[in-house]
PDB file of C-alpha atoms in Angstrom:
ATOM      1  CA  GLY A  25      65.717  57.600 -38.008  1.00 63.00           C
ATOM      2  CA  GLN A  26      67.320  54.243 -38.605  1.00 81.00           C
ATOM      3  CA  ASN A  27      70.470  53.126 -36.802  1.00 90.00           C
ATOM      4  CA  SER A  28      72.651  50.234 -38.042  1.00 91.00           C
ATOM      5  CA  THR A  29      72.883  47.317 -35.732  1.00 93.00           C
ATOM      6  CA  GLY A  30      76.573  46.631 -36.607  1.00 93.00           C
ATOM      7  CA  TRP A  31      75.667  43.477 -38.406  1.00 92.00           C
ATOM      8  CA  PRO A  32      75.318  44.332 -42.125  1.00 92.00           C
ATOM      9  CA  SER A  33      73.383  41.219 -43.138  1.00 90.00           C
ATOM     10  CA  MET A  34      70.810  42.117 -40.385  1.00 90.00           C
ATOM     11  CA  ASP A  35      70.453  45.647 -41.608  1.00 91.00           C
ATOM     12  CA  ARG A  36      69.872  44.494 -45.025  1.00 89.00           C
ATOM     13  CA  LYS A  37      66.882  42.401 -43.878  1.00 89.00           C
ATOM     14  CA  LEU A  38      65.615  45.325 -41.721  1.00 89.00           C
ATOM     15  CA  TYR A  39      65.962  47.751 -44.600  1.00 88.00           C
ATOM     16  CA  GLY A  40      68.701  49.687 -42.885  1.00 88.00           C
ATOM     17  CA  GLY A  41      68.560  48.637 -39.010  1.00 90.00           C
ATOM     18  CA  PHE A  42      66.414  49.541 -36.203  1.00 92.00           C
ATOM     19  CA  ASN A  43      64.202  52.649 -35.543  1.00 92.00           C
ATOM     20  CA  ARG A  44      64.032  54.660 -32.540  1.00 93.00           C
ATOM     21  CA  GLY A  45      60.740  54.422 -30.446  1.00 93.00           C
ATOM     22  CA  GLU A  46      60.449  50.642 -31.534  1.00 92.00           C
ATOM     23  CA  LEU A  47      60.692  47.676 -29.279  1.00 93.00           C
ATOM     24  CA  GLN A  48      63.004  44.943 -30.379  1.00 93.00           C
ATOM     25  CA  ILE A  49      62.874  41.529 -28.550  1.00 92.00           C
ATOM     26  CA  PHE A  50      65.466  38.742 -28.635  1.00 93.00           C
ATOM     27  CA  ALA A  51      64.002  35.497 -27.663  1.00 89.00           C
ATOM     28  CA  GLY A  52      65.953  32.570 -26.471  1.00 86.00           C
ATOM     29  CA  GLY A  53      65.920  29.608 -24.279  1.00 83.00           C
ATOM     30  CA  SER A  54      67.613  29.605 -20.955  1.00 81.00           C
ATOM     31  CA  GLY A  55      71.312  30.155 -21.430  1.00 80.00           C
ATOM     32  CA  SER A  56      71.169  30.687 -25.066  1.00 84.00           C
ATOM     33  CA  GLY A  57      72.950  33.940 -25.009  1.00 85.00           C
ATOM     34  CA  LYS A  58      70.180  36.613 -24.868  1.00 89.00           C
ATOM     35  CA  SER A  59      72.463  38.865 -22.549  1.00 90.00           C
ATOM     36  CA  LEU A  60      75.354  38.125 -25.060  1.00 91.00           C
ATOM     37  CA  PHE A  61      73.360  39.528 -28.111  1.00 92.00           C
ATOM     38  CA  MET A  62      72.120  42.557 -26.138  1.00 94.00           C
ATOM     39  CA  GLN A  63      75.784  43.256 -24.977  1.00 94.00           C
ATOM     40  CA  ASN A  64      77.174  42.995 -28.398  1.00 95.00           C
ATOM     41  CA  LEU A  65      74.597  45.267 -29.770  1.00 94.00           C
ATOM     42  CA  ALA A  66      75.475  47.834 -27.105  1.00 95.00           C
ATOM     43  CA  VAL A  67      79.210  47.540 -28.016  1.00 94.00           C
ATOM     44  CA  ASN A  68      78.247  47.983 -31.657  1.00 94.00           C
ATOM     45  CA  TRP A  69      76.380  51.069 -30.884  1.00 94.00           C
ATOM     46  CA  ALA A  70      78.987  52.455 -28.466  1.00 94.00           C
ATOM     47  CA  LYS A  71      81.493  52.003 -31.188  1.00 92.00           C
ATOM     48  CA  GLN A  72      79.296  53.800 -33.694  1.00 93.00           C
ATOM     49  CA  GLY A  73      79.471  56.775 -31.270  1.00 93.00           C
ATOM     50  CA  LEU A  74      76.071  56.389 -29.596  1.00 94.00           C
ATOM     51  CA  SER A  75      75.585  56.646 -25.970  1.00 94.00           C
ATOM     52  CA  GLY A  76      73.323  54.395 -23.924  1.00 94.00           C
ATOM     53  CA  VAL A  77      72.425  52.438 -20.825  1.00 95.00           C
ATOM     54  CA  TYR A  78      72.624  48.630 -20.275  1.00 95.00           C
ATOM     55  CA  ILE A  79      70.102  47.680 -17.421  1.00 95.00           C
ATOM     56  CA  THR A  80      70.660  44.375 -15.982  1.00 94.00           C
ATOM     57  CA  LEU A  81      67.995  42.749 -13.736  1.00 93.00           C
ATOM     58  CA  GLU A  82      69.796  39.436 -13.406  1.00 90.00           C
ATOM     59  CA  LEU A  83      73.703  39.524 -13.903  1.00 90.00           C
ATOM     60  CA  SER A  84      75.782  41.655 -11.567  1.00 92.00           C
ATOM     61  CA  GLU A  85      77.292  44.988 -13.001  1.00 94.00           C
ATOM     62  CA  GLY A  86      80.648  43.527 -12.569  1.00 92.00           C
ATOM     63  CA  LEU A  87      80.249  40.396 -14.719  1.00 92.00           C
ATOM     64  CA  CYS A  88      78.256  42.661 -17.380  1.00 93.00           C
ATOM     65  CA  SER A  89      81.100  45.147 -17.376  1.00 92.00           C
ATOM     66  CA  MET A  90      83.688  42.431 -17.504  1.00 92.00           C
ATOM     67  CA  ARG A  91      82.021  40.866 -20.670  1.00 92.00           C
ATOM     68  CA  ILE A  92      81.512  44.204 -22.346  1.00 93.00           C
ATOM     69  CA  ASP A  93      85.379  45.068 -21.731  1.00 92.00           C
ATOM     70  CA  SER A  94      86.222  41.761 -23.218  1.00 93.00           C
ATOM     71  CA  MET A  95      84.176  42.633 -26.371  1.00 93.00           C
ATOM     72  CA  MET A  96      85.254  46.093 -26.722  1.00 92.00           C
ATOM     73  CA  THR A  97      88.987  45.277 -26.385  1.00 91.00           C
ATOM     74  CA  GLU A  98      88.836  42.003 -28.284  1.00 91.00           C
ATOM     75  CA  THR A  99      90.502  40.330 -25.183  1.00 89.00           C
ATOM     76  CA  SER A 100      89.686  36.795 -23.854  1.00 90.00           C
ATOM     77  CA  SER A 101      87.530  37.025 -20.742  1.00 85.00           C
ATOM     78  CA  ARG A 102      89.691  35.161 -18.639  1.00 88.00           C
ATOM     79  CA  GLU A 103      92.744  37.491 -19.413  1.00 88.00           C
ATOM     80  CA  ILE A 104      90.749  40.429 -18.141  1.00 88.00           C
ATOM     81  CA  PHE A 105      91.663  40.387 -14.683  1.00 86.00           C
ATOM     82  CA  LYS A 106      95.236  39.256 -15.181  1.00 88.00           C
ATOM     83  CA  SER A 107      96.102  42.410 -17.259  1.00 88.00           C
ATOM     84  CA  ILE A 108      93.547  44.843 -15.822  1.00 89.00           C
ATOM     85  CA  ASP A 109      95.915  47.826 -16.102  1.00 90.00           C
ATOM     86  CA  ASP A 110      96.243  47.384 -19.981  1.00 91.00           C
ATOM     87  CA  ILE A 111      92.517  46.789 -20.466  1.00 91.00           C
ATOM     88  CA  GLU A 112      91.811  49.933 -18.628  1.00 91.00           C
ATOM     89  CA  MET A 113      94.332  51.886 -20.647  1.00 92.00           C
ATOM     90  CA  LYS A 114      92.643  50.325 -23.974  1.00 91.00           C
ATOM     91  CA  VAL A 115      89.207  50.996 -22.826  1.00 91.00           C
ATOM     92  CA  LYS A 116      90.282  54.696 -22.118  1.00 90.00           C
ATOM     93  CA  MET A 117      91.642  54.969 -25.676  1.00 91.00           C
ATOM     94  CA  LEU A 118      88.613  53.552 -27.169  1.00 90.00           C
ATOM     95  CA  ALA A 119      86.323  55.774 -25.098  1.00 88.00           C
ATOM     96  CA  LYS A 120      87.813  58.721 -26.958  1.00 88.00           C
ATOM     97  CA  LYS A 121      86.167  57.674 -30.353  1.00 88.00           C
ATOM     98  CA  ALA A 122      83.063  55.709 -28.856  1.00 90.00           C
ATOM     99  CA  GLY A 123      79.860  56.801 -27.161  1.00 90.00           C
ATOM    100  CA  GLY A 124      79.344  56.419 -23.427  1.00 91.00           C
ATOM    101  CA  LEU A 125      77.926  53.255 -22.046  1.00 92.00           C
ATOM    102  CA  ARG A 126      76.607  52.681 -18.687  1.00 93.00           C
ATOM    103  CA  VAL A 127      75.946  49.412 -16.872  1.00 95.00           C
ATOM    104  CA  LYS A 128      73.199  49.609 -14.282  1.00 95.00           C
ATOM    105  CA  TYR A 129      72.005  46.883 -12.073  1.00 95.00           C
ATOM    106  CA  MET A 130      68.381  46.968 -10.871  1.00 95.00           C
ATOM    107  CA  PRO A 131      66.505  44.390  -8.780  1.00 94.00           C
ATOM    108  CA  ALA A 132      64.051  42.000 -10.506  1.00 90.00           C
ATOM    109  CA  GLN A 133      60.363  43.324 -10.279  1.00 90.00           C
ATOM    110  CA  SER A 134      61.596  46.798 -10.841  1.00 93.00           C
ATOM    111  CA  ASN A 135      59.372  48.834 -13.256  1.00 93.00           C
ATOM    112  CA  VAL A 136      59.432  51.411 -16.120  1.00 94.00           C
ATOM    113  CA  ASN A 137      59.300  54.389 -13.850  1.00 95.00           C
ATOM    114  CA  ASP A 138      62.537  53.197 -12.121  1.00 95.00           C
ATOM    115  CA  ILE A 139      64.305  52.989 -15.646  1.00 95.00           C
ATOM    116  CA  ARG A 140      62.835  56.341 -16.755  1.00 95.00           C
ATOM    117  CA  ALA A 141      64.127  58.084 -13.417  1.00 95.00           C
ATOM    118  CA  TYR A 142      67.508  56.554 -13.744  1.00 95.00           C
ATOM    119  CA  CYS A 143      67.820  57.889 -17.381  1.00 94.00           C
ATOM    120  CA  LYS A 144      66.543  61.365 -16.574  1.00 94.00           C
ATOM    121  CA  GLU A 145      68.894  61.513 -13.468  1.00 95.00           C
ATOM    122  CA  LEU A 146      71.811  60.322 -15.853  1.00 94.00           C
ATOM    123  CA  GLN A 147      71.024  62.951 -18.408  1.00 93.00           C
ATOM    124  CA  ILE A 148      70.835  65.612 -15.637  1.00 95.00           C
ATOM    125  CA  GLN A 149      73.853  64.735 -13.686  1.00 94.00           C
ATOM    126  CA  THR A 150      76.329  63.805 -16.497  1.00 92.00           C
ATOM    127  CA  GLY A 151      74.738  65.554 -19.453  1.00 92.00           C
ATOM    128  CA  MET A 152      74.940  62.294 -21.356  1.00 91.00           C
ATOM    129  CA  ARG A 153      72.258  61.861 -24.058  1.00 90.00           C
ATOM    130  CA  VAL A 154      70.804  58.431 -23.952  1.00 94.00           C
ATOM    131  CA  ASP A 155      70.560  57.055 -27.479  1.00 94.00           C
ATOM    132  CA  PHE A 156      69.793  53.413 -26.655  1.00 95.00           C
ATOM    133  CA  LEU A 157      68.377  51.312 -23.841  1.00 95.00           C
ATOM    134  CA  CYS A 158      69.010  47.497 -23.375  1.00 95.00           C
ATOM    135  CA  ILE A 159      66.904  45.867 -20.786  1.00 94.00           C
ATOM    136  CA  ASP A 160      68.071  42.422 -19.672  1.00 88.00           C
ATOM    137  CA  TYR A 161      65.232  41.380 -19.628  1.00 82.00           C
ATOM    138  CA  LEU A 162      61.529  41.919 -20.145  1.00 88.00           C
ATOM    139  CA  ASP A 163      60.076  39.030 -18.204  1.00 87.00           C
ATOM    140  CA  LEU A 164      61.811  40.379 -14.829  1.00 89.00           C
ATOM    141  CA  LEU A 165      59.946  43.759 -15.060  1.00 92.00           C
ATOM    142  CA  MET A 166      56.627  44.533 -13.453  1.00 91.00           C
ATOM    143  CA  PRO A 167      53.859  46.852 -14.717  1.00 92.00           C
ATOM    144  CA  VAL A 168      53.175  50.190 -13.211  1.00 91.00           C
ATOM    145  CA  SER A 169      49.694  51.122 -14.600  1.00 81.00           C
ATOM    146  CA  ALA A 170      47.828  48.037 -13.189  1.00 81.00           C
ATOM    147  CA  LYS A 171      47.961  45.760 -10.337  1.00 85.00           C
ATOM    148  CA  VAL A 172      48.395  42.436 -11.924  1.00 84.00           C
ATOM    149  CA  SER A 173      48.294  39.013 -10.407  1.00 83.00           C
ATOM    150  CA  PRO A 174      51.873  37.296 -11.153  1.00 75.00           C
ATOM    151  CA  SER A 175      50.157  34.333 -12.524  1.00 81.00           C
ATOM    152  CA  ASP A 176      48.378  36.201 -15.298  1.00 85.00           C
ATOM    153  CA  LEU A 177      51.286  36.426 -17.692  1.00 84.00           C
ATOM    154  CA  PHE A 178      49.271  37.430 -20.742  1.00 83.00           C
ATOM    155  CA  VAL A 179      48.207  40.708 -18.900  1.00 86.00           C
ATOM    156  CA  LYS A 180      51.394  41.442 -16.987  1.00 88.00           C
ATOM    157  CA  ASP A 181      53.690  41.109 -20.281  1.00 88.00           C
ATOM    158  CA  LYS A 182      51.020  43.073 -22.248  1.00 88.00           C
ATOM    159  CA  TYR A 183      51.354  46.021 -19.826  1.00 90.00           C
ATOM    160  CA  VAL A 184      55.195  45.794 -19.463  1.00 92.00           C
ATOM    161  CA  ALA A 185      55.747  45.574 -23.322  1.00 91.00           C
ATOM    162  CA  GLU A 186      53.382  48.578 -23.905  1.00 93.00           C
ATOM    163  CA  GLU A 187      55.025  50.599 -21.162  1.00 93.00           C
ATOM    164  CA  ILE A 188      58.447  50.044 -22.260  1.00 93.00           C
ATOM    165  CA  ARG A 189      57.626  50.786 -25.849  1.00 94.00           C
ATOM    166  CA  ASN A 190      56.094  54.076 -24.733  1.00 94.00           C
ATOM    167  CA  LEU A 191      59.287  54.833 -22.803  1.00 94.00           C
ATOM    168  CA  ALA A 192      61.335  54.240 -26.068  1.00 95.00           C
ATOM    169  CA  LYS A 193      58.883  56.672 -27.826  1.00 95.00           C
ATOM    170  CA  GLU A 194      59.062  59.237 -24.993  1.00 95.00           C
ATOM    171  CA  LEU A 195      62.870  59.264 -24.709  1.00 94.00           C
ATOM    172  CA  ASN A 196      63.380  58.606 -28.499  1.00 94.00           C
ATOM    173  CA  VAL A 197      65.865  55.769 -28.094  1.00 95.00           C
ATOM    174  CA  LEU A 198      66.700  52.472 -29.639  1.00 94.00           C
ATOM    175  CA  LEU A 199      65.117  49.905 -27.280  1.00 94.00           C
ATOM    176  CA  VAL A 200      66.263  46.245 -27.057  1.00 95.00           C
ATOM    177  CA  THR A 201      65.010  43.742 -24.599  1.00 94.00           C
ATOM    178  CA  ALA A 202      64.870  40.053 -24.388  1.00 92.00           C
ATOM    179  CA  SER A 203      62.634  37.121 -23.515  1.00 89.00           C
ATOM    180  CA  GLN A 204      62.432  33.556 -22.582  1.00 86.00           C
ATOM    181  CA  LEU A 205      61.614  30.793 -24.935  1.00 81.00           C
ATOM    182  CA  ASN A 206      59.535  28.046 -23.293  1.00 75.00           C
ATOM    183  CA  ARG A 207      60.515  24.289 -22.970  1.00 68.00           C
ATOM    184  CA  ASN A 208      58.933  23.247 -26.270  1.00 71.00           C
ATOM    185  CA  ALA A 209      61.480  25.450 -28.045  1.00 71.00           C
ATOM    186  CA  VAL A 210      64.297  23.446 -26.658  1.00 69.00           C
ATOM    187  CA  GLU A 211      64.280  20.713 -29.214  1.00 66.00           C
ATOM    188  CA  GLU A 212      62.973  22.953 -32.012  1.00 70.00           C
ATOM    189  CA  ILE A 213      64.814  23.957 -35.122  1.00 72.00           C
ATOM    190  CA  GLU A 214      62.343  26.466 -36.474  1.00 75.00           C
ATOM    191  CA  PHE A 215      60.880  28.817 -33.919  1.00 76.00           C
ATOM    192  CA  ASP A 216      57.364  30.459 -34.055  1.00 73.00           C
ATOM    193  CA  HIS A 217      55.138  32.536 -31.683  1.00 66.00           C
ATOM    194  CA  SER A 218      54.034  29.390 -29.829  1.00 71.00           C
ATOM    195  CA  HIS A 219      57.473  28.929 -28.403  1.00 68.00           C
ATOM    196  CA  ILE A 220      57.511  32.231 -26.527  1.00 71.00           C
ATOM    197  CA  SER A 221      56.937  31.646 -22.738  1.00 69.00           C
ATOM    198  CA  GLY A 222      54.533  33.923 -20.792  1.00 69.00           C
ATOM    199  CA  GLY A 223      52.169  36.053 -22.809  1.00 68.00           C
ATOM    200  CA  ILE A 224      51.942  36.314 -26.527  1.00 79.00           C
ATOM    201  CA  SER A 225      50.941  39.919 -25.826  1.00 82.00           C
ATOM    202  CA  LYS A 226      54.486  41.112 -25.992  1.00 83.00           C
ATOM    203  CA  ILE A 227      54.990  39.658 -29.314  1.00 82.00           C
ATOM    204  CA  ASN A 228      51.934  41.553 -30.457  1.00 83.00           C
ATOM    205  CA  THR A 229      53.592  44.784 -29.077  1.00 86.00           C
ATOM    206  CA  ALA A 230      57.159  44.206 -30.301  1.00 89.00           C
ATOM    207  CA  ASP A 231      58.142  45.651 -33.647  1.00 90.00           C
ATOM    208  CA  ASN A 232      60.724  43.038 -34.301  1.00 92.00           C
ATOM    209  CA  VAL A 233      61.257  39.575 -32.752  1.00 91.00           C
ATOM    210  CA  PHE A 234      64.351  37.586 -33.287  1.00 91.00           C
ATOM    211  CA  GLY A 235      64.567  33.840 -32.254  1.00 89.00           C
ATOM    212  CA  ILE A 236      68.108  32.947 -30.968  1.00 90.00           C
ATOM    213  CA  PHE A 237      69.016  29.473 -32.424  1.00 87.00           C
ATOM    214  CA  THR A 238      72.138  27.556 -31.472  1.00 85.00           C
ATOM    215  CA  SER A 239      73.215  24.106 -30.659  1.00 82.00           C
ATOM    216  CA  ARG A 240      76.068  22.686 -28.730  1.00 82.00           C
ATOM    217  CA  SER A 241      77.881  21.868 -31.918  1.00 86.00           C
ATOM    218  CA  MET A 242      77.101  25.306 -33.542  1.00 86.00           C
ATOM    219  CA  ARG A 243      78.314  26.914 -30.524  1.00 84.00           C
ATOM    220  CA  GLU A 244      81.661  25.080 -30.484  1.00 86.00           C
ATOM    221  CA  ARG A 245      82.081  26.193 -34.125  1.00 89.00           C
ATOM    222  CA  GLY A 246      81.343  29.652 -33.225  1.00 89.00           C
ATOM    223  CA  GLN A 247      78.039  30.092 -34.976  1.00 91.00           C
ATOM    224  CA  TYR A 248      74.769  31.545 -34.015  1.00 91.00           C
ATOM    225  CA  GLN A 249      71.647  31.839 -36.081  1.00 90.00           C
ATOM    226  CA  LEU A 250      69.045  34.484 -35.604  1.00 90.00           C
ATOM    227  CA  GLN A 251      65.430  33.683 -36.951  1.00 89.00           C
ATOM    228  CA  MET A 252      63.172  36.745 -37.827  1.00 90.00           C
ATOM    229  CA  MET A 253      59.878  35.697 -36.163  1.00 87.00           C
ATOM    230  CA  LYS A 254      58.315  39.036 -36.489  1.00 89.00           C
ATOM    231  CA  THR A 255      59.206  42.279 -38.392  1.00 88.00           C
ATOM    232  CA  ARG A 256      56.945  45.323 -38.787  1.00 84.00           C
ATOM    233  CA  SER A 257      59.330  47.492 -40.758  1.00 73.00           C
ATOM    234  CA  SER A 258      60.339  45.012 -43.435  1.00 77.00           C
ATOM    235  CA  SER A 259      59.371  41.615 -45.215  1.00 76.00           C
ATOM    236  CA  GLY A 260      62.066  39.636 -43.498  1.00 78.00           C
ATOM    237  CA  VAL A 261      59.651  37.339 -41.505  1.00 84.00           C
ATOM    238  CA  GLY A 262      60.991  33.602 -41.533  1.00 83.00           C
ATOM    239  CA  GLN A 263      64.364  34.714 -42.788  1.00 87.00           C
ATOM    240  CA  LYS A 264      67.497  33.793 -41.032  1.00 89.00           C
ATOM    241  CA  ILE A 265      70.666  35.654 -40.235  1.00 90.00           C
ATOM    242  CA  GLU A 266      74.024  33.753 -39.644  1.00 91.00           C
ATOM    243  CA  LEU A 267      76.449  35.303 -37.407  1.00 93.00           C
ATOM    244  CA  GLU A 268      79.928  34.313 -35.878  1.00 93.00           C
ATOM    245  CA  PHE A 269      80.740  34.096 -32.415  1.00 91.00           C
ATOM    246  CA  ASN A 270      84.198  34.314 -30.714  1.00 91.00           C
ATOM    247  CA  THR A 271      84.135  31.943 -27.743  1.00 88.00           C
ATOM    248  CA  GLU A 272      87.189  33.805 -26.183  1.00 89.00           C
ATOM    249  CA  THR A 273      86.213  37.504 -26.532  1.00 90.00           C
ATOM    250  CA  LEU A 274      82.394  36.811 -26.615  1.00 91.00           C
ATOM    251  CA  ARG A 275      82.122  38.985 -29.792  1.00 92.00           C
ATOM    252  CA  ILE A 276      79.344  38.211 -32.149  1.00 93.00           C
ATOM    253  CA  THR A 277      80.259  39.506 -35.786  1.00 93.00           C
ATOM    254  CA  ASP A 278      78.896  39.198 -39.134  1.00 92.00           C
ATOM    255  CA  PRO A 279      80.780  36.715 -41.246  1.00 89.00           C
ATOM    256  CA  ASP A 280      79.383  38.309 -44.499  1.00 83.00           C
ATOM    257  CA  PRO A 281      79.390  42.241 -44.261  1.00 79.00           C
ATOM    258  CA  GLU A 282      79.303  42.601 -48.091  1.00 79.00           C
ATOM    259  CA  GLY A 283      76.390  40.486 -48.613  1.00 72.00           C
ATOM    260  CA  TYR A 284      77.952  37.923 -50.869  1.00 75.00           C
ATOM    261  CA  GLY A 285      76.158  35.051 -49.388  1.00 71.00           C
ATOM    262  CA  ASP A 286      72.839  36.544 -50.346  1.00 67.00           C
ATOM    263  CA  GLN A 287      73.895  36.914 -53.929  1.00 66.00           C
ATOM    264  CA  GLN A 288      75.275  33.487 -54.051  1.00 67.00           C
ATOM    265  CA  LYS A 289      72.133  31.872 -52.752  1.00 65.00           C
ATOM    266  CA  ALA A 290      70.199  33.916 -55.227  1.00 63.00           C
ATOM    267  CA  HIS A 291      72.284  32.415 -58.013  1.00 66.00           C
ATOM    268  CA  ASN A 292      72.915  28.897 -56.850  1.00 62.00           C
ATOM    269  CA  PRO A 293      70.320  27.937 -54.203  1.00 59.00           C
ATOM    270  CA  GLN A 294      71.212  24.211 -54.146  1.00 61.00           C
ATOM    271  CA  PRO A 295      74.545  22.372 -54.918  1.00 61.00           C
ATOM    272  CA  SER A 296      74.052  20.162 -57.909  1.00 62.00           C
ATOM    273  CA  PRO A 297      74.478  16.452 -57.791  1.00 65.00           C
ATOM    274  CA  ASN A 298      77.889  16.544 -59.741  1.00 69.00           C
ATOM    275  CA  ASP A 299      79.090  19.271 -56.906  1.00 70.00           C
ATOM    276  CA  LEU A 300      78.213  16.734 -54.365  1.00 65.00           C
ATOM    277  CA  MET A 301      79.956  14.060 -56.317  1.00 68.00           C
ATOM    278  CA  ASN A 302      83.130  16.172 -56.752  1.00 70.00           C
ATOM    279  CA  ARG A 303      83.196  17.070 -53.058  1.00 69.00           C
ATOM    280  CA  ILE A 304      82.916  13.380 -52.046  1.00 68.00           C
ATOM    281  CA  LYS A 305      85.620  12.584 -54.599  1.00 67.00           C
ATOM    282  CA  THR A 306      88.044  15.195 -53.571  1.00 58.00           C
ATOM    283  CA  THR A 307      87.808  14.033 -49.935  1.00 52.00           C
ATOM    284  CA  SER A 308      90.613  11.631 -49.683  1.00 50.00           C
ATOM    285  CA  ILE A 309      88.764   8.503 -48.428  1.00 50.00           C
ATOM    286  CA  MET A 310      91.624   6.593 -46.901  1.00 54.00           C
ATOM    287  CA  THR A 311      92.314   9.343 -44.280  1.00 56.00           C
ATOM    288  CA  GLU A 312      88.888  10.597 -43.175  1.00 61.00           C
ATOM    289  CA  SER A 313      85.254   9.349 -42.672  1.00 62.00           C
ATOM    290  CA  ILE A 314      81.965  11.110 -42.591  1.00 65.00           C
ATOM    291  CA  ASP A 315      80.199  11.138 -39.317  1.00 68.00           C
ATOM    292  CA  SER A 316      76.657  10.196 -40.331  1.00 64.00           C
ATOM    293  CA  SER A 317      74.840  11.892 -37.405  1.00 68.00           C
ATOM    294  CA  THR A 318      76.667  15.477 -37.875  1.00 69.00           C
ATOM    295  CA  GLY A 319      77.843  15.349 -41.388  1.00 67.00           C
ATOM    296  CA  GLU A 320      81.316  16.244 -40.344  1.00 70.00           C
ATOM    297  CA  ILE A 321      84.459  14.757 -41.727  1.00 67.00           C
ATOM    298  CA  GLN A 322      86.820  13.242 -39.069  1.00 65.00           C
ATOM    299  CA  PRO A 323      90.342  11.997 -39.681  1.00 63.00           C
ATOM    300  CA  LEU A 324      91.222   8.357 -39.026  1.00 60.00           C
ATOM    301  CA  ASN A 325      94.383   6.703 -37.985  1.00 56.00           C
ATOM    302  CA  LYS A 326      94.417   3.480 -40.398  1.00 51.00           C
ATOM    303  CA  HIS A 327      91.211   2.091 -41.384  1.00 52.00           C
ATOM    304  CA  VAL A 328      88.202   3.543 -42.804  1.00 50.00           C
ATOM    305  CA  VAL A 329      84.728   3.540 -40.847  1.00 52.00           C
ATOM    306  CA  ALA A 330      82.364   5.096 -43.125  1.00 50.00           C
ATOM    307  CA  ASP A 331      78.997   4.569 -41.387  1.00 55.00           C
ATOM    308  CA  VAL A 332      76.811   6.128 -43.822  1.00 50.00           C
ATOM    309  CA  GLN A 333      73.025   5.844 -44.070  1.00 60.00           C
ATOM    310  CA  GLY A 334      71.397   5.415 -47.449  1.00 71.00           C
ATOM    311  CA  ALA A 335      72.138   2.638 -49.933  1.00 75.00           C
ATOM    312  CA  LYS A 336      73.071   5.047 -52.758  1.00 76.00           C
ATOM    313  CA  LEU A 337      75.857   6.664 -50.966  1.00 78.00           C
ATOM    314  CA  LYS A 338      77.058   3.287 -49.505  1.00 80.00           C
ATOM    315  CA  ASN A 339      77.503   1.979 -53.198  1.00 83.00           C
ATOM    316  CA  LEU A 340      79.009   5.045 -54.181  1.00 81.00           C
ATOM    317  CA  LEU A 341      81.698   5.040 -51.371  1.00 80.00           C
ATOM    318  CA  ASN A 342      82.254   1.310 -52.144  1.00 85.00           C
ATOM    319  CA  SER A 343      82.911   2.111 -55.883  1.00 85.00           C
ATOM    320  CA  LEU A 344      85.213   4.786 -55.032  1.00 85.00           C
ATOM    321  CA  LYS A 345      87.174   2.562 -52.749  1.00 81.00           C
ATOM    322  CA  LYS A 346      87.597  -0.066 -55.371  1.00 76.00           C
TER     323      LYS A 346
END
C-alpha cells in the first residue's frame, strides 16, 4: 500500500505517498543533498514505525549514522560528539517508539545480489522486517544479469534500475535511490530528462523522479525545492514542492503541513499591482534598500543606495522619496 513520505505537501501531490515495489529516484547535482534527502526520508519512515536499511556506497557508515542521529534527536551535528552519552540516551528513548534503521556500507561496484543477501541475512539473524530500502546511490551499482562495458551507461543504468525495481517488488519494500544530474543542470532552474547524467533508461524504469533544486542563497535561507520530473501514480509532473532545511540539524521538513499554501495559490495566484505598491510603501525607504540582483531588502546605515533596474520603479521610488 501507500506510505506517507513524512512531507504532507509531497504526499498530496503523489495522492498519498510512495507505493511499495516502486522505484523512486532523487536526482541532484554533485553536493546538492541527494544523501540528505534519503537520510531524512529514512528518519521520517523510522519515526512512523517502519524498519529499513540505508545502504551507502559512498559515505562511511560513521558519517551517515552521525547525520541520522543529528536528524533523529534534532541536535546540531557539531554537538553530537561533544555530548555523545546524551545522544545515545535520546536515541534509545526514541527507538522505543520508532522502527529499526540499519546503516550498511557496501563498496562501489556492488550489485543487487549483495543487497538482497544482506537484507535476507538481516531478516534471519535479527528477525527485523525490512519495510524500506535507501540505496545511496544508483550510479555506483553494477548490473548482475549482463556483462556491460562501463562506458555504455545507457545499458548499465537500464539493467541496474530494472534489477533494483525487481528487488523492491520481490521484497515488497519502499525503495528510494538517487542519481547524478549532469553539468548542464548546474545553471538550470527547470530540470528535465536531458539533465540526468548517464542513461535515460533509468528514468524510463523509475516510477517517480524528483529533481533537487537549491542555490547558495536558498541554502543559506534554509530552503529546498523538489521538482517532480516524472510521476506514474499521479498527475504531479512539473509541480514543485517547497521544503525547509535546518542547516544545524540537517532536518528537512514541510513548512506547509496543512496545505494552506496550495489553497492560497488557487485563490490568489499573482500579487496585484496594488499589493506590490503597498509592499514598497510600507518598507521604510530611509533605512533599507532593495538589492536588484536578489530582490532582498538590506539595512543601510545612513544614505539610500537603491540600485533598481527598470525606469518605472525608479520613478516610483523617487516620488516616494519626495
